[in-house]
Short mmCIF file of C-alpha atoms in Angstrom, two decimals:
data_model
loop_
_atom_site.label_atom_id
_atom_site.label_comp_id
_atom_site.label_asym_id
_atom_site.label_seq_id
_atom_site.Cartn_x
_atom_site.Cartn_y
_atom_site.Cartn_z
CA MET A 1 0.00 0.00 0.00
CA LYS A 2 1.55 3.29 -1.11
CA THR A 3 1.77 5.87 1.66
CA ILE A 4 1.08 9.57 1.54
CA ASP A 5 4.71 10.20 2.49
CA GLU A 6 5.78 8.44 -0.72
CA LEU A 7 3.25 10.49 -2.65
CA LEU A 8 4.54 13.73 -1.13
CA ALA A 9 8.11 12.74 -1.93
CA GLU A 10 7.13 12.45 -5.61
CA GLY A 11 5.67 15.96 -5.50
CA VAL A 12 2.05 17.10 -5.57
CA ARG A 13 2.38 20.84 -6.22
CA GLY A 14 -0.27 21.97 -8.66
CA LYS A 15 -1.91 18.54 -8.76
CA ARG A 16 -5.57 18.03 -7.94
CA VAL A 17 -5.59 15.51 -5.09
CA PHE A 18 -8.93 13.88 -4.30
CA VAL A 19 -9.08 12.98 -0.59
CA ARG A 20 -11.81 10.52 0.33
CA ALA A 21 -12.31 11.53 3.96
CA ASP A 22 -14.89 10.56 6.56
CA LEU A 23 -16.65 13.76 7.56
CA ASN A 24 -19.74 11.87 8.71
CA VAL A 25 -20.11 13.95 11.85
CA PRO A 26 -23.17 14.09 14.12
CA LEU A 27 -25.33 17.19 13.63
CA ALA A 28 -27.98 18.78 15.82
CA GLY A 29 -29.92 21.50 14.04
CA GLY A 30 -27.05 22.00 11.61
CA THR A 31 -24.46 22.27 14.39
CA ILE A 32 -21.67 19.71 14.68
CA THR A 33 -21.76 18.03 18.09
CA ASP A 34 -18.52 16.03 17.69
CA ASP A 35 -15.80 17.05 15.22
CA GLY A 36 -13.51 14.10 15.98
CA ARG A 37 -13.66 12.69 12.45
CA ILE A 38 -12.76 16.04 10.91
CA ARG A 39 -9.78 16.43 13.23
CA ALA A 40 -8.69 12.87 12.44
CA VAL A 41 -8.23 13.58 8.72
CA LEU A 42 -6.68 17.01 9.30
CA PRO A 43 -3.00 15.86 9.16
CA THR A 44 -3.45 14.41 5.67
CA ILE A 45 -5.27 17.45 4.28
CA ALA A 46 -2.87 19.92 5.92
CA LYS A 47 0.24 18.15 4.60
CA LEU A 48 -1.12 18.03 1.07
CA ALA A 49 -2.05 21.71 1.18
CA GLU A 50 1.36 22.66 2.60
CA ALA A 51 2.97 20.74 -0.27
CA GLY A 52 1.06 22.85 -2.79
CA ALA A 53 -1.62 20.37 -3.82
CA ARG A 54 -5.07 21.50 -4.86
CA VAL A 55 -7.03 19.41 -2.38
CA VAL A 56 -10.53 18.16 -3.20
CA VAL A 57 -12.16 16.64 -0.11
CA ALA A 58 -15.13 14.31 -0.46
CA SER A 59 -17.22 12.37 2.04
CA HIS A 60 -20.65 11.02 2.82
CA LEU A 61 -22.82 12.18 5.71
CA GLY A 62 -25.77 10.20 7.00
CA ARG A 63 -27.98 8.17 4.70
CA PRO A 64 -29.74 10.37 2.16
CA LYS A 65 -31.59 8.38 -0.49
CA GLY A 66 -29.41 9.05 -3.53
CA GLU A 67 -30.62 12.62 -4.00
CA PRO A 68 -29.93 16.04 -2.44
CA ASP A 69 -31.29 16.54 1.07
CA PRO A 70 -30.38 19.77 2.93
CA ALA A 71 -30.47 17.93 6.27
CA PHE A 72 -27.38 15.97 5.19
CA SER A 73 -25.35 18.76 3.61
CA LEU A 74 -21.60 18.77 4.22
CA ALA A 75 -21.58 22.58 4.45
CA PRO A 76 -21.16 22.61 8.27
CA ALA A 77 -18.28 20.11 7.99
CA ALA A 78 -16.59 22.25 5.31
CA GLU A 79 -16.89 25.31 7.52
CA ARG A 80 -15.41 23.47 10.51
CA LEU A 81 -12.58 22.07 8.37
CA GLY A 82 -11.72 25.62 7.33
CA GLU A 83 -11.60 26.74 10.96
CA LEU A 84 -9.25 23.90 11.87
CA LEU A 85 -7.03 24.47 8.82
CA GLY A 86 -6.92 28.21 9.33
CA GLN A 87 -7.93 28.94 5.73
CA ASP A 88 -11.12 29.50 3.79
CA VAL A 89 -12.37 26.20 2.36
CA ALA A 90 -14.38 26.40 -0.84
CA PHE A 91 -17.62 24.44 -0.97
CA ALA A 92 -19.25 22.93 -4.04
CA THR A 93 -23.02 22.55 -3.83
CA ASP A 94 -23.03 19.34 -5.88
CA THR A 95 -20.81 16.29 -6.35
CA VAL A 96 -19.90 16.12 -10.04
CA GLY A 97 -21.97 18.90 -11.56
CA ALA A 98 -21.23 22.48 -12.58
CA SER A 99 -20.53 23.71 -9.05
CA ALA A 100 -18.01 20.94 -8.37
CA LYS A 101 -16.21 21.49 -11.68
CA GLU A 102 -16.09 25.27 -11.24
CA THR A 103 -14.98 25.06 -7.60
CA VAL A 104 -12.15 22.63 -8.36
CA ALA A 105 -11.06 24.58 -11.46
CA ALA A 106 -10.78 27.75 -9.33
CA LEU A 107 -8.51 26.14 -6.70
CA ALA A 108 -5.04 27.62 -6.36
CA ASP A 109 -2.03 25.64 -5.19
CA GLY A 110 -2.28 24.87 -1.48
CA ARG A 111 -6.00 25.52 -1.27
CA VAL A 112 -8.80 23.17 -0.23
CA ALA A 113 -12.35 22.55 -1.42
CA VAL A 114 -15.09 20.23 -0.17
CA ILE A 115 -17.68 18.84 -2.58
CA GLU A 116 -21.22 18.08 -1.45
CA ASN A 117 -22.32 14.80 0.13
CA LEU A 118 -21.36 11.90 -2.16
CA ARG A 119 -24.53 10.03 -1.26
CA PHE A 120 -26.60 12.75 -2.92
CA ASN A 121 -25.76 10.76 -6.07
CA ALA A 122 -27.27 7.25 -6.26
CA GLY A 123 -24.16 5.98 -8.04
CA GLU A 124 -22.09 6.26 -4.85
CA THR A 125 -23.78 3.38 -3.05
CA SER A 126 -25.25 1.47 -6.00
CA LYS A 127 -24.88 -2.30 -6.03
CA ASP A 128 -24.78 -2.16 -9.83
CA ASP A 129 -21.12 -2.11 -10.89
CA ALA A 130 -21.85 -0.11 -14.05
CA GLU A 131 -23.81 2.62 -12.24
CA ARG A 132 -21.18 2.86 -9.52
CA GLY A 133 -18.40 2.90 -12.12
CA ALA A 134 -20.06 5.67 -14.09
CA PHE A 135 -20.16 7.86 -10.98
CA ALA A 136 -16.50 7.02 -10.26
CA ASP A 137 -15.63 8.09 -13.82
CA ARG A 138 -17.17 11.51 -13.22
CA LEU A 139 -15.40 11.89 -9.88
CA ALA A 140 -12.10 10.99 -11.54
CA GLU A 141 -12.50 14.00 -13.84
CA LEU A 142 -12.04 16.24 -10.79
CA ALA A 143 -8.61 14.90 -9.84
CA ASP A 144 -5.14 13.77 -10.84
CA VAL A 145 -4.39 11.69 -7.73
CA TYR A 146 -6.48 9.82 -5.15
CA VAL A 147 -5.77 9.61 -1.40
CA GLY A 148 -7.91 7.25 0.68
CA ASP A 149 -8.27 8.46 4.25
CA GLY A 150 -11.91 7.74 5.16
CA PHE A 151 -11.33 4.74 7.40
CA GLY A 152 -14.94 4.73 8.60
CA ALA A 153 -16.05 3.87 5.05
CA VAL A 154 -13.41 1.34 3.91
CA HIS A 155 -15.72 -1.60 4.61
CA ARG A 156 -18.16 -0.26 1.99
CA LYS A 157 -17.96 -1.15 -1.69
CA HIS A 158 -18.87 2.37 -2.75
CA ALA A 159 -17.79 4.34 -5.81
CA SER A 160 -15.53 6.82 -4.02
CA VAL A 161 -14.03 4.10 -1.81
CA PHE A 162 -13.62 1.10 -4.12
CA ASP A 163 -14.01 2.14 -7.77
CA LEU A 164 -12.30 5.53 -7.86
CA PRO A 165 -8.81 4.36 -6.72
CA ALA A 166 -8.69 2.06 -9.78
CA ARG A 167 -9.04 5.12 -12.01
CA LEU A 168 -6.28 7.29 -10.52
CA PRO A 169 -2.77 6.95 -9.04
CA HIS A 170 -3.50 6.36 -5.37
CA ALA A 171 -2.10 6.26 -1.84
CA ALA A 172 -3.27 5.79 1.73
CA GLY A 173 -3.54 8.84 3.99
CA HIS A 174 -2.12 9.15 7.49
CA LEU A 175 -5.37 8.14 9.20
CA ILE A 176 -5.81 4.88 7.30
CA ALA A 177 -2.15 3.99 7.83
CA THR A 178 -2.54 4.62 11.57
CA GLU A 179 -5.80 2.67 11.85
CA VAL A 180 -4.41 -0.36 10.00
CA GLY A 181 -1.25 -0.29 12.12
CA VAL A 182 -3.32 -0.31 15.29
CA LEU A 183 -5.54 -3.17 14.10
CA LYS A 184 -2.49 -5.26 13.29
CA LYS A 185 -1.48 -4.90 16.94
CA LEU A 186 -4.83 -6.48 17.83
CA THR A 187 -4.46 -9.42 15.47
CA ALA A 188 -0.75 -10.28 15.27
CA ASP A 189 1.88 -10.53 18.03
CA VAL A 190 -0.64 -9.31 20.60
CA LYS A 191 0.75 -8.41 24.04
CA ARG A 192 -1.08 -10.39 26.72
CA PRO A 193 -3.27 -10.48 28.70
CA TYR A 194 -5.53 -9.39 25.82
CA VAL A 195 -8.92 -8.14 27.06
CA VAL A 196 -11.87 -7.32 24.82
CA VAL A 197 -14.88 -5.33 26.03
CA LEU A 198 -17.99 -5.61 23.84
CA GLY A 199 -21.20 -3.66 24.35
CA GLY A 200 -23.94 -2.19 22.24
CA ALA A 201 -27.54 -3.15 21.67
CA LYS A 202 -27.54 -6.24 19.47
CA VAL A 203 -25.57 -9.44 20.00
CA SER A 204 -26.04 -10.20 16.28
CA ASP A 205 -23.83 -7.20 15.43
CA LYS A 206 -20.95 -8.75 17.37
CA LEU A 207 -21.31 -12.49 16.69
CA ALA A 208 -18.69 -12.65 13.95
CA VAL A 209 -16.11 -10.72 15.98
CA ILE A 210 -16.78 -12.87 19.06
CA ASP A 211 -16.28 -15.93 16.88
CA GLN A 212 -12.84 -14.66 15.81
CA LEU A 213 -11.78 -13.34 19.21
CA LEU A 214 -12.59 -16.58 21.03
CA GLY A 215 -9.38 -17.88 19.53
CA LYS A 216 -7.34 -14.78 20.26
CA ALA A 217 -8.48 -12.93 23.40
CA ASP A 218 -7.80 -14.01 26.97
CA ARG A 219 -10.93 -12.35 28.35
CA ILE A 220 -14.11 -11.05 26.74
CA LEU A 221 -16.29 -8.78 28.90
CA ILE A 222 -19.90 -8.44 27.71
CA GLY A 223 -22.16 -5.47 28.46
CA GLY A 224 -24.88 -3.33 26.92
CA GLY A 225 -28.13 -4.63 25.47
CA MET A 226 -26.38 -7.67 24.02
CA ALA A 227 -25.60 -8.98 27.51
CA TYR A 228 -29.25 -9.91 28.13
CA THR A 229 -29.29 -12.49 25.35
CA PHE A 230 -26.29 -14.14 27.06
CA LEU A 231 -28.04 -14.01 30.44
CA LYS A 232 -31.24 -15.46 28.94
CA ALA A 233 -29.20 -18.24 27.32
CA GLN A 234 -27.98 -19.16 30.80
CA GLY A 235 -31.60 -19.48 31.92
CA HIS A 236 -31.88 -16.21 33.84
CA GLU A 237 -34.90 -13.93 34.06
CA ILE A 238 -34.23 -10.72 32.09
CA GLY A 239 -37.62 -9.00 32.34
CA ILE A 240 -38.33 -6.75 29.36
CA SER A 241 -34.65 -6.23 28.57
CA LEU A 242 -33.38 -6.33 24.99
CA LEU A 243 -33.39 -9.89 23.70
CA GLN A 244 -32.53 -11.56 20.41
CA GLU A 245 -34.08 -14.94 21.10
CA ASP A 246 -33.05 -16.35 17.72
CA GLN A 247 -29.39 -15.86 18.70
CA ILE A 248 -29.57 -17.97 21.87
CA PRO A 249 -28.32 -21.19 20.19
CA VAL A 250 -25.23 -19.39 18.86
CA VAL A 251 -24.61 -17.71 22.22
CA LEU A 252 -24.79 -21.10 23.97
CA GLU A 253 -22.24 -22.48 21.51
CA TYR A 254 -19.91 -19.53 22.18
CA LEU A 255 -20.24 -19.97 25.94
CA ALA A 256 -19.31 -23.63 25.62
CA ARG A 257 -16.41 -22.88 23.27
CA ALA A 258 -15.05 -20.18 25.56
CA GLU A 259 -15.01 -22.65 28.46
CA LYS A 260 -13.29 -25.29 26.32
CA LEU A 261 -10.63 -22.82 25.10
CA GLY A 262 -10.00 -21.34 28.52
CA VAL A 263 -11.21 -17.89 27.48
CA GLU A 264 -12.90 -15.93 30.27
CA LEU A 265 -16.27 -14.79 28.93
CA VAL A 266 -17.48 -12.46 31.66
CA LEU A 267 -21.10 -11.36 32.06
CA PRO A 268 -22.66 -8.73 34.36
CA VAL A 269 -23.36 -9.75 37.95
CA ASP A 270 -25.67 -6.84 38.72
CA ILE A 271 -27.82 -4.48 36.68
CA LEU A 272 -29.57 -1.11 36.89
CA ALA A 273 -33.15 -1.87 35.86
CA SER A 274 -36.19 0.32 35.25
CA SER A 275 -39.77 0.02 34.04
CA ASP A 276 -39.28 2.91 31.63
CA PHE A 277 -36.65 3.70 29.03
CA PRO A 278 -35.06 7.03 30.03
CA ASP A 279 -35.89 10.41 28.55
CA LEU A 280 -32.67 11.15 26.64
CA LYS A 281 -33.66 14.65 25.56
CA GLY A 282 -34.74 16.16 28.85
CA LYS A 283 -32.50 13.79 30.80
CA THR A 284 -34.84 13.95 33.76
CA PRO A 285 -33.73 11.84 36.75
CA ALA A 286 -34.23 8.16 36.13
CA GLU A 287 -36.09 5.77 38.40
CA PHE A 288 -34.26 2.47 38.70
CA ILE A 289 -33.31 -0.33 41.05
CA THR A 290 -30.07 -2.26 41.30
CA VAL A 291 -30.60 -6.00 41.10
CA ASP A 292 -28.55 -9.15 40.65
CA ALA A 293 -28.17 -9.93 36.96
CA ASP A 294 -30.05 -13.21 37.36
CA LYS A 295 -32.97 -11.58 39.18
CA ILE A 296 -34.24 -8.81 36.89
CA PRO A 297 -37.96 -8.30 37.67
CA ALA A 298 -40.39 -9.33 34.95
CA ASP A 299 -41.59 -5.74 34.40
CA LYS A 300 -38.17 -4.11 34.26
CA GLU A 301 -35.49 -3.53 31.63
CA GLY A 302 -31.74 -3.60 32.20
CA LEU A 303 -30.18 -0.25 31.22
CA ASP A 304 -26.65 -0.31 32.69
CA ILE A 305 -24.24 -2.56 34.52
CA GLY A 306 -24.34 -2.23 38.30
CA PRO A 307 -21.63 -1.24 40.81
CA LYS A 308 -20.42 -4.81 41.46
CA THR A 309 -20.04 -5.39 37.70
CA ARG A 310 -18.18 -2.09 37.32
CA GLU A 311 -15.67 -3.23 39.95
CA LEU A 312 -15.45 -6.72 38.42
CA TYR A 313 -14.81 -5.42 34.90
CA ALA A 314 -12.24 -2.89 36.13
CA SER A 315 -10.37 -5.72 37.87
CA LYS A 316 -10.39 -7.78 34.67
CA ILE A 317 -8.89 -4.84 32.76
CA ALA A 318 -6.35 -3.78 35.39
CA ASP A 319 -3.56 -6.24 34.49
CA ALA A 320 -4.14 -6.20 30.73
CA GLU A 321 -1.40 -5.43 28.22
CA THR A 322 -3.84 -4.95 25.32
CA VAL A 323 -7.49 -3.83 25.49
CA PHE A 324 -10.00 -3.40 22.65
CA TRP A 325 -13.34 -1.81 23.52
CA ASN A 326 -16.32 -1.56 21.17
CA GLY A 327 -19.77 -0.52 22.36
CA PRO A 328 -21.10 1.24 25.49
CA VAL A 329 -22.27 -1.01 28.32
CA GLY A 330 -25.32 1.07 29.19
CA VAL A 331 -27.50 3.93 27.98
CA PHE A 332 -24.63 6.38 28.46
CA GLU A 333 -26.57 9.26 26.89
CA HIS A 334 -28.46 9.57 30.20
CA PRO A 335 -26.29 10.53 33.18
CA ASP A 336 -27.97 8.02 35.50
CA TYR A 337 -27.05 5.16 33.16
CA ALA A 338 -23.59 6.39 32.15
CA ASN A 339 -21.62 5.06 35.11
CA GLY A 340 -20.95 1.64 33.61
CA THR A 341 -19.52 3.06 30.39
CA LYS A 342 -17.61 5.66 32.41
CA ALA A 343 -16.12 2.90 34.56
CA ILE A 344 -14.91 1.01 31.48
CA ALA A 345 -13.29 4.14 30.05
CA GLN A 346 -11.69 4.95 33.40
CA ALA A 347 -10.33 1.42 33.74
CA LEU A 348 -8.74 1.69 30.29
CA THR A 349 -7.00 4.94 31.18
CA GLU A 350 -5.62 3.43 34.41
CA SER A 351 -4.56 0.03 33.05
CA GLY A 352 -1.20 0.86 31.51
CA ALA A 353 -2.23 -1.31 28.55
CA PHE A 354 -2.23 -0.47 24.86
CA THR A 355 -5.89 0.59 24.65
CA VAL A 356 -8.04 0.88 21.53
CA VAL A 357 -11.50 2.46 21.56
CA GLY A 358 -13.29 0.98 18.57
CA GLY A 359 -15.05 4.00 17.13
CA GLY A 360 -18.78 4.63 16.85
CA ASP A 361 -20.70 5.02 20.11
CA SER A 362 -17.64 4.10 22.18
CA ALA A 363 -15.69 7.04 20.78
CA ALA A 364 -18.72 9.30 21.23
CA ALA A 365 -19.05 8.14 24.84
CA VAL A 366 -15.40 8.90 25.63
CA ARG A 367 -15.86 12.48 24.40
CA THR A 368 -19.34 12.94 25.88
CA LEU A 369 -18.17 11.77 29.31
CA GLY A 370 -15.26 14.20 29.30
CA PHE A 371 -12.24 11.91 29.01
CA ASP A 372 -8.96 13.18 27.61
CA GLU A 373 -8.56 11.45 24.24
CA ASN A 374 -4.80 11.30 24.79
CA ALA A 375 -5.38 8.99 27.75
CA PHE A 376 -6.15 6.17 25.30
CA GLY A 377 -3.75 4.44 22.97
CA HIS A 378 -6.01 4.98 19.98
CA ILE A 379 -9.58 6.08 19.32
CA SER A 380 -10.74 4.65 16.02
CA THR A 381 -12.84 6.64 13.57
CA GLY A 382 -14.55 3.52 12.21
CA GLY A 383 -16.45 1.17 14.50
CA GLY A 384 -17.91 -0.97 11.71
CA ALA A 385 -14.64 -1.05 9.76
CA SER A 386 -12.68 -2.02 12.88
CA LEU A 387 -15.04 -4.88 13.67
CA GLU A 388 -14.99 -6.23 10.13
CA TYR A 389 -11.17 -6.12 10.10
CA LEU A 390 -11.08 -8.07 13.37
CA GLU A 391 -13.58 -10.53 11.88
CA GLY A 392 -11.00 -11.27 9.19
CA LYS A 393 -13.03 -9.80 6.34
CA THR A 394 -11.50 -8.17 3.27
CA LEU A 395 -12.31 -4.46 3.38
CA PRO A 396 -13.00 -3.13 -0.15
CA GLY A 397 -11.46 0.30 0.50
CA LEU A 398 -8.21 -1.18 1.77
CA ALA A 399 -8.05 -3.77 -1.00
CA ALA A 400 -8.44 -0.98 -3.60
CA LEU A 401 -5.48 0.92 -2.14
CA GLU A 402 -3.28 -2.18 -2.19
CA VAL A 403 -3.57 -2.70 -5.96
#
């Protein structure tokens, strides 16, 4: 895989460099609530601009249905990128139309432009190779060189991620190089004990990664909504907690395999449970009880791990040399149900291990709960991409850069 440093050594002054970034930031009323993904791609864009390239930045945001939708405009991201770069960033109001062509043509050496949301064009996400390829052809007209740095999208076979690199000289940006380097530390020559913390709502989202990690990790700590399917599989009462009943046979097989392999698969021992899902907007005080994990009342739902589980999980992390965490272990958006996720994050910062926060809600939780990002070894920008890499899948965006 060619690196951006090699590309810079060859010289990029005056060249139009298309940077496929991941500017898929959360918005509230048009205001960015977390600019982590923009800051993550900043080193690549800044270096290219400093070297005199004419930088064309492209990304998706949200899931518009293949046509323009003002709610998913990249305009706020372009404005924030300009603030971070310390220069005005031009913004094209379309992807491959007149505005994009005029905006790119007007770029001077060392300047940066952002084109509108790639998913405003149906060709970006099309499953039809010809339609996707046609869109990639039009994108290629805007550039001389391609740099892939949108790690959060490399697991997607999309035009700007998979097809476009085949049409232009290409290299991997700093972010992708960093992310891949970190993931290799989680899959090859891992320093042990290796502890994995998995949370989130659905056990089905994590089955493939659990399958892979059962042969690699020393301990797997389970939390979040997915924990209740494990508890149900063990025959415990889980009340009205999240349950994927169809996954119970697979969960039972994993529990048996973990025991056979000597992998500690650790489940909550106590739970915060309530009859009502919390109000996440008003964040009014929650009404809950703390109960043993095998005694959740029939009319209550588990919403966070309890104090005994927080202590247990912290002790399982304390002596680790490597920790990978993906998924909050409770409804962290509400302060009364954030203590479990906060305890996991705190344990990672105190462990002395090489710690990786696997993107998505975990990364959002770290920032929302006020942790210093530098206290972690690495905070990934791509939760889904990280998981698929750990599952052993071929990621289309990485494969395209390796050709």
